[in-house]
PDB file of N, CA and C in Angstrom:
ATOM      1  N   MET A  27      67.399 149.458 136.611  1.00 58.00           N
ATOM      2  CA  MET A  27      67.843 148.248 135.977  1.00 58.00           C
ATOM      3  C   MET A  27      69.304 148.016 136.336  1.00 58.00           C
ATOM      4  N   ALA A  28      69.625 146.789 136.701  1.00 61.00           N
ATOM      5  CA  ALA A  28      70.986 146.460 137.114  1.00 61.00           C
ATOM      6  C   ALA A  28      71.732 145.804 135.969  1.00 61.00           C
ATOM      7  N   THR A  29      72.996 146.109 135.859  1.00 59.00           N
ATOM      8  CA  THR A  29      73.851 145.452 134.868  1.00 59.00           C
ATOM      9  C   THR A  29      75.047 144.862 135.580  1.00 59.00           C
ATOM     10  N   GLN A  30      75.622 143.865 134.951  1.00 59.00           N
ATOM     11  CA  GLN A  30      76.786 143.233 135.543  1.00 59.00           C
ATOM     12  C   GLN A  30      77.878 143.158 134.495  1.00 59.00           C
ATOM     13  N   THR A  31      79.070 143.545 134.868  1.00 58.00           N
ATOM     14  CA  THR A  31      80.200 143.481 133.961  1.00 58.00           C
ATOM     15  C   THR A  31      80.834 142.104 134.066  1.00 58.00           C
ATOM     16  N   LEU A  32      81.054 141.471 132.938  1.00 55.00           N
ATOM     17  CA  LEU A  32      81.599 140.117 132.927  1.00 55.00           C
ATOM     18  C   LEU A  32      83.100 140.101 132.674  1.00 55.00           C
ATOM     19  N   THR A  33      83.725 141.243 132.804  1.00 56.00           N
ATOM     20  CA  THR A  33      85.150 141.298 132.517  1.00 56.00           C
ATOM     21  C   THR A  33      86.008 141.313 133.773  1.00 56.00           C
ATOM     22  N   THR A  34      85.439 141.053 134.915  1.00 63.00           N
ATOM     23  CA  THR A  34      86.229 141.009 136.132  1.00 63.00           C
ATOM     24  C   THR A  34      87.158 139.814 136.098  1.00 63.00           C
ATOM     25  N   SER A  35      88.201 139.850 136.871  1.00 74.00           N
ATOM     26  CA  SER A  35      89.192 138.768 136.842  1.00 74.00           C
ATOM     27  C   SER A  35      88.588 137.445 137.319  1.00 74.00           C
ATOM     28  N   ARG A  36      87.668 137.505 138.261  1.00 74.00           N
ATOM     29  CA  ARG A  36      87.027 136.281 138.748  1.00 74.00           C
ATOM     30  C   ARG A  36      86.212 135.627 137.635  1.00 74.00           C
ATOM     31  N   ASN A  37      85.422 136.431 136.942  1.00 80.00           N
ATOM     32  CA  ASN A  37      84.619 135.889 135.854  1.00 80.00           C
ATOM     33  C   ASN A  37      85.506 135.386 134.717  1.00 80.00           C
ATOM     34  N   ALA A  38      86.600 136.077 134.465  1.00 79.00           N
ATOM     35  CA  ALA A  38      87.522 135.637 133.418  1.00 79.00           C
ATOM     36  C   ALA A  38      88.130 134.287 133.783  1.00 79.00           C
ATOM     37  N   ALA A  39      88.468 134.100 135.038  1.00 81.00           N
ATOM     38  CA  ALA A  39      89.044 132.832 135.481  1.00 81.00           C
ATOM     39  C   ALA A  39      88.029 131.701 135.332  1.00 81.00           C
ATOM     40  N   ILE A  40      86.795 131.986 135.669  1.00 84.00           N
ATOM     41  CA  ILE A  40      85.738 130.974 135.523  1.00 84.00           C
ATOM     42  C   ILE A  40      85.549 130.629 134.051  1.00 84.00           C
ATOM     43  N   ARG A  41      85.513 131.654 133.203  1.00 84.00           N
ATOM     44  CA  ARG A  41      85.359 131.413 131.762  1.00 84.00           C
ATOM     45  C   ARG A  41      86.503 130.581 131.219  1.00 84.00           C
ATOM     46  N   GLU A  42      87.726 130.861 131.662  1.00 86.00           N
ATOM     47  CA  GLU A  42      88.885 130.091 131.195  1.00 86.00           C
ATOM     48  C   GLU A  42      88.768 128.630 131.601  1.00 86.00           C
ATOM     49  N   LYS A  43      88.296 128.380 132.811  1.00 85.00           N
ATOM     50  CA  LYS A  43      88.125 126.994 133.272  1.00 85.00           C
ATOM     51  C   LYS A  43      87.050 126.277 132.469  1.00 85.00           C
ATOM     52  N   VAL A  44      85.959 126.982 132.214  1.00 85.00           N
ATOM     53  CA  VAL A  44      84.877 126.384 131.424  1.00 85.00           C
ATOM     54  C   VAL A  44      85.362 126.125 129.999  1.00 85.00           C
ATOM     55  N   ASP A  45      86.074 127.084 129.420  1.00 85.00           N
ATOM     56  CA  ASP A  45      86.624 126.900 128.068  1.00 85.00           C
ATOM     57  C   ASP A  45      87.566 125.701 128.023  1.00 85.00           C
ATOM     58  N   ALA A  46      88.436 125.587 129.016  1.00 84.00           N
ATOM     59  CA  ALA A  46      89.384 124.473 129.056  1.00 84.00           C
ATOM     60  C   ALA A  46      88.652 123.141 129.177  1.00 84.00           C
ATOM     61  N   PHE A  47      87.600 123.126 129.985  1.00 84.00           N
ATOM     62  CA  PHE A  47      86.813 121.902 130.151  1.00 84.00           C
ATOM     63  C   PHE A  47      86.212 121.456 128.824  1.00 84.00           C
ATOM     64  N   PHE A  48      85.546 122.384 128.126  1.00 83.00           N
ATOM     65  CA  PHE A  48      84.915 122.018 126.865  1.00 83.00           C
ATOM     66  C   PHE A  48      85.941 121.733 125.775  1.00 83.00           C
ATOM     67  N   ALA A  49      87.085 122.392 125.825  1.00 82.00           N
ATOM     68  CA  ALA A  49      88.145 122.104 124.859  1.00 82.00           C
ATOM     69  C   ALA A  49      88.655 120.678 125.045  1.00 82.00           C
ATOM     70  N   SER A  50      88.793 120.239 126.295  1.00 79.00           N
ATOM     71  CA  SER A  50      89.263 118.873 126.538  1.00 79.00           C
ATOM     72  C   SER A  50      88.236 117.850 126.064  1.00 79.00           C
ATOM     73  N   ILE A  51      86.966 118.156 126.258  1.00 78.00           N
ATOM     74  CA  ILE A  51      85.919 117.255 125.748  1.00 78.00           C
ATOM     75  C   ILE A  51      85.983 117.201 124.227  1.00 78.00           C
ATOM     76  N   GLY A  52      86.144 118.361 123.605  1.00 75.00           N
ATOM     77  CA  GLY A  52      86.235 118.418 122.148  1.00 75.00           C
ATOM     78  C   GLY A  52      87.409 117.621 121.616  1.00 75.00           C
ATOM     79  N   GLN A  53      88.555 117.699 122.273  1.00 76.00           N
ATOM     80  CA  GLN A  53      89.722 116.943 121.828  1.00 76.00           C
ATOM     81  C   GLN A  53      89.477 115.446 121.957  1.00 76.00           C
ATOM     82  N   GLY A  54      88.820 115.065 123.028  1.00 75.00           N
ATOM     83  CA  GLY A  54      88.486 113.655 123.200  1.00 75.00           C
ATOM     84  C   GLY A  54      87.517 113.177 122.136  1.00 75.00           C
ATOM     85  N   MET A  55      86.554 113.995 121.792  1.00 78.00           N
ATOM     86  CA  MET A  55      85.581 113.635 120.751  1.00 78.00           C
ATOM     87  C   MET A  55      86.268 113.518 119.397  1.00 78.00           C
ATOM     88  N   ASN A  56      87.190 114.428 119.099  1.00 73.00           N
ATOM     89  CA  ASN A  56      87.908 114.360 117.830  1.00 73.00           C
ATOM     90  C   ASN A  56      88.693 113.059 117.725  1.00 73.00           C
ATOM     91  N   ALA A  57      89.387 112.692 118.782  1.00 74.00           N
ATOM     92  CA  ALA A  57      90.162 111.454 118.775  1.00 74.00           C
ATOM     93  C   ALA A  57      89.241 110.249 118.588  1.00 74.00           C
ATOM     94  N   TYR A  58      88.116 110.253 119.270  1.00 75.00           N
ATOM     95  CA  TYR A  58      87.156 109.161 119.156  1.00 75.00           C
ATOM     96  C   TYR A  58      86.628 109.043 117.723  1.00 75.00           C
ATOM     97  N   MET A  59      86.264 110.173 117.147  1.00 74.00           N
ATOM     98  CA  MET A  59      85.714 110.158 115.793  1.00 74.00           C
ATOM     99  C   MET A  59      86.760 109.728 114.771  1.00 74.00           C
ATOM    100  N   GLU A  60      88.004 110.111 114.974  1.00 71.00           N
ATOM    101  CA  GLU A  60      89.059 109.681 114.057  1.00 71.00           C
ATOM    102  C   GLU A  60      89.270 108.173 114.141  1.00 71.00           C
ATOM    103  N   ARG A  61      89.196 107.621 115.349  1.00 70.00           N
ATOM    104  CA  ARG A  61      89.334 106.171 115.494  1.00 70.00           C
ATOM    105  C   ARG A  61      88.175 105.446 114.818  1.00 70.00           C
ATOM    106  N   ARG A  62      86.987 106.023 114.913  1.00 74.00           N
ATOM    107  CA  ARG A  62      85.802 105.389 114.331  1.00 74.00           C
ATOM    108  C   ARG A  62      85.648 105.676 112.845  1.00 74.00           C
ATOM    109  N   SER A  63      86.459 106.549 112.326  1.00 80.00           N
ATOM    110  CA  SER A  63      86.355 106.937 110.929  1.00 80.00           C
ATOM    111  C   SER A  63      86.612 105.741 110.019  1.00 80.00           C
ATOM    112  N   ARG A  64      85.916 105.708 108.955  1.00 86.00           N
ATOM    113  CA  ARG A  64      86.102 104.638 107.981  1.00 86.00           C
ATOM    114  C   ARG A  64      86.828 105.163 106.746  1.00 86.00           C
ATOM    115  N   MET A  65      87.398 106.350 106.873  1.00 86.00           N
ATOM    116  CA  MET A  65      88.078 106.958 105.748  1.00 86.00           C
ATOM    117  C   MET A  65      89.234 106.095 105.256  1.00 86.00           C
ATOM    118  N   GLY A  66      89.942 105.452 106.169  1.00 87.00           N
ATOM    119  CA  GLY A  66      91.046 104.573 105.769  1.00 87.00           C
ATOM    120  C   GLY A  66      90.571 103.430 104.894  1.00 87.00           C
ATOM    121  N   GLN A  67      89.436 102.845 105.242  1.00 91.00           N
ATOM    122  CA  GLN A  67      88.874 101.766 104.428  1.00 91.00           C
ATOM    123  C   GLN A  67      88.500 102.278 103.037  1.00 91.00           C
ATOM    124  N   ILE A  68      87.890 103.439 103.000  1.00 91.00           N
ATOM    125  CA  ILE A  68      87.483 104.014 101.714  1.00 91.00           C
ATOM    126  C   ILE A  68      88.712 104.281 100.854  1.00 91.00           C
ATOM    127  N   GLN A  69      89.745 104.876 101.446  1.00 91.00           N
ATOM    128  CA  GLN A  69      90.961 105.183 100.693  1.00 91.00           C
ATOM    129  C   GLN A  69      91.643 103.910 100.199  1.00 91.00           C
ATOM    130  N   ALA A  70      91.652 102.873 101.019  1.00 94.00           N
ATOM    131  CA  ALA A  70      92.270 101.608 100.602  1.00 94.00           C
ATOM    132  C   ALA A  70      91.521 101.009  99.420  1.00 94.00           C
ATOM    133  N   LEU A  71      90.211 101.057  99.448  1.00 95.00           N
ATOM    134  CA  LEU A  71      89.431 100.516  98.334  1.00 95.00           C
ATOM    135  C   LEU A  71      89.572 101.396  97.095  1.00 95.00           C
ATOM    136  N   GLU A  72      89.626 102.715  97.277  1.00 94.00           N
ATOM    137  CA  GLU A  72      89.806 103.627  96.135  1.00 94.00           C
ATOM    138  C   GLU A  72      91.147 103.375  95.446  1.00 94.00           C
ATOM    139  N   ALA A  73      92.146 102.923  96.197  1.00 96.00           N
ATOM    140  CA  ALA A  73      93.479 102.687  95.639  1.00 96.00           C
ATOM    141  C   ALA A  73      93.536 101.411  94.800  1.00 96.00           C
ATOM    142  N   LYS A  74      92.565 100.541  94.958  1.00 96.00           N
ATOM    143  CA  LYS A  74      92.548  99.290  94.205  1.00 96.00           C
ATOM    144  C   LYS A  74      92.142  99.540  92.753  1.00 96.00           C
ATOM    145  N   SER A  75      92.557  98.621  91.909  1.00 96.00           N
ATOM    146  CA  SER A  75      92.170  98.709  90.499  1.00 96.00           C
ATOM    147  C   SER A  75      90.714  98.260  90.353  1.00 96.00           C
ATOM    148  N   ASP A  76      90.134  98.567  89.200  1.00 95.00           N
ATOM    149  CA  ASP A  76      88.762  98.134  88.945  1.00 95.00           C
ATOM    150  C   ASP A  76      88.664  96.610  88.936  1.00 95.00           C
ATOM    151  N   ALA A  77      89.714  95.948  88.443  1.00 96.00           N
ATOM    152  CA  ALA A  77      89.723  94.480  88.419  1.00 96.00           C
ATOM    153  C   ALA A  77      89.729  93.917  89.847  1.00 96.00           C
ATOM    154  N   GLU A  78      90.539  94.517  90.725  1.00 96.00           N
ATOM    155  CA  GLU A  78      90.578  94.059  92.117  1.00 96.00           C
ATOM    156  C   GLU A  78      89.228  94.269  92.797  1.00 96.00           C
ATOM    157  N   LEU A  79      88.620  95.424  92.542  1.00 96.00           N
ATOM    158  CA  LEU A  79      87.304  95.685  93.115  1.00 96.00           C
ATOM    159  C   LEU A  79      86.276  94.693  92.595  1.00 96.00           C
ATOM    160  N   ALA A  80      86.350  94.384  91.289  1.00 96.00           N
ATOM    161  CA  ALA A  80      85.407  93.434  90.700  1.00 96.00           C
ATOM    162  C   ALA A  80      85.546  92.062  91.347  1.00 96.00           C
ATOM    163  N   GLN A  81      86.783  91.649  91.653  1.00 97.00           N
ATOM    164  CA  GLN A  81      86.994  90.365  92.326  1.00 97.00           C
ATOM    165  C   GLN A  81      86.342  90.353  93.707  1.00 97.00           C
ATOM    166  N   MET A  82      86.266  91.529  94.317  1.00 95.00           N
ATOM    167  CA  MET A  82      85.633  91.648  95.637  1.00 95.00           C
ATOM    168  C   MET A  82      84.121  91.838  95.521  1.00 95.00           C
ATOM    169  N   GLY A  83      83.638  92.010  94.306  1.00 96.00           N
ATOM    170  CA  GLY A  83      82.214  92.220  94.098  1.00 96.00           C
ATOM    171  C   GLY A  83      81.771  93.649  94.392  1.00 96.00           C
ATOM    172  N   ILE A  84      82.683  94.590  94.228  1.00 96.00           N
ATOM    173  CA  ILE A  84      82.393  96.004  94.527  1.00 96.00           C
ATOM    174  C   ILE A  84      82.610  96.830  93.270  1.00 96.00           C
ATOM    175  N   ARG A  85      81.654  97.686  92.972  1.00 95.00           N
ATOM    176  CA  ARG A  85      81.842  98.667  91.895  1.00 95.00           C
ATOM    177  C   ARG A  85      82.434  99.924  92.497  1.00 95.00           C
ATOM    178  N   ARG A  86      83.262 100.625  91.745  1.00 95.00           N
ATOM    179  CA  ARG A  86      83.933 101.821  92.244  1.00 95.00           C
ATOM    180  C   ARG A  86      82.929 102.856  92.755  1.00 95.00           C
ATOM    181  N   ASP A  87      81.806 103.009  92.073  1.00 94.00           N
ATOM    182  CA  ASP A  87      80.818 104.007  92.494  1.00 94.00           C
ATOM    183  C   ASP A  87      80.011 103.563  93.716  1.00 94.00           C
ATOM    184  N   ARG A  88      80.279 102.359  94.216  1.00 93.00           N
ATOM    185  CA  ARG A  88      79.558 101.844  95.391  1.00 93.00           C
ATOM    186  C   ARG A  88      80.487 101.589  96.581  1.00 93.00           C
ATOM    187  N   ILE A  89      81.710 102.132  96.541  1.00 93.00           N
ATOM    188  CA  ILE A  89      82.669 101.902  97.628  1.00 93.00           C
ATOM    189  C   ILE A  89      82.127 102.416  98.961  1.00 93.00           C
ATOM    190  N   VAL A  90      81.628 103.635  98.980  1.00 90.00           N
ATOM    191  CA  VAL A  90      81.121 104.202 100.239  1.00 90.00           C
ATOM    192  C   VAL A  90      79.955 103.365 100.763  1.00 90.00           C
ATOM    193  N   ASN A  91      79.078 102.948  99.882  1.00 90.00           N
ATOM    194  CA  ASN A  91      77.956 102.103 100.296  1.00 90.00           C
ATOM    195  C   ASN A  91      78.467 100.795 100.899  1.00 90.00           C
ATOM    196  N   HIS A  92      79.507 100.234 100.297  1.00 92.00           N
ATOM    197  CA  HIS A  92      80.071  98.990 100.811  1.00 92.00           C
ATOM    198  C   HIS A  92      80.665  99.186 102.209  1.00 92.00           C
ATOM    199  N   VAL A  93      81.415 100.260 102.387  1.00 89.00           N
ATOM    200  CA  VAL A  93      82.068 100.516 103.676  1.00 89.00           C
ATOM    201  C   VAL A  93      81.054 100.747 104.787  1.00 89.00           C
ATOM    202  N   PHE A  94      79.958 101.427 104.454  1.00 85.00           N
ATOM    203  CA  PHE A  94      78.944 101.760 105.471  1.00 85.00           C
ATOM    204  C   PHE A  94      77.744 100.815 105.401  1.00 85.00           C
ATOM    205  N   ARG A  95      77.897  99.651 104.807  1.00 86.00           N
ATOM    206  CA  ARG A  95      76.764  98.743 104.617  1.00 86.00           C
ATOM    207  C   ARG A  95      76.143  98.276 105.925  1.00 86.00           C
ATOM    208  N   ASP A  96      76.916  98.252 107.005  1.00 82.00           N
ATOM    209  CA  ASP A  96      76.350  97.821 108.293  1.00 82.00           C
ATOM    210  C   ASP A  96      75.590  98.933 109.000  1.00 82.00           C
ATOM    211  N   VAL A  97      75.712 100.157 108.513  1.00 76.00           N
ATOM    212  CA  VAL A  97      75.083 101.310 109.176  1.00 76.00           C
ATOM    213  C   VAL A  97      73.873 101.812 108.391  1.00 76.00           C
ATOM    214  N   VAL A  98      74.031 101.869 107.078  1.00 68.00           N
ATOM    215  CA  VAL A  98      72.997 102.459 106.227  1.00 68.00           C
ATOM    216  C   VAL A  98      72.669 101.491 105.093  1.00 68.00           C
ATOM    217  N   TYR A  99      71.393 101.290 104.867  1.00 64.00           N
ATOM    218  CA  TYR A  99      70.965 100.481 103.727  1.00 64.00           C
ATOM    219  C   TYR A  99      70.469 101.422 102.652  1.00 64.00           C
ATOM    220  N   VAL A 100      71.171 101.386 101.515  1.00 54.00           N
ATOM    221  CA  VAL A 100      70.761 102.247 100.382  1.00 54.00           C
ATOM    222  C   VAL A 100      70.584 101.398  99.168  1.00 54.00           C
TER     223      VAL A 100
END
């Protein structure tokens, strides 16, 4: 039975390149998801008074539903 050691410098260099590649993809995905996040909208609505929300036709317990109304119907 043959075994191969993965700790050689060549394999380490390849692993580092692969790690760097996936790390860059991950950073790009994080930035994309932060831009698409609706957390800012939720926080802005949470900061409003109940009277302000009522004028908008939103109940405090339905803020998340309101923000995601175009994505999910609940």
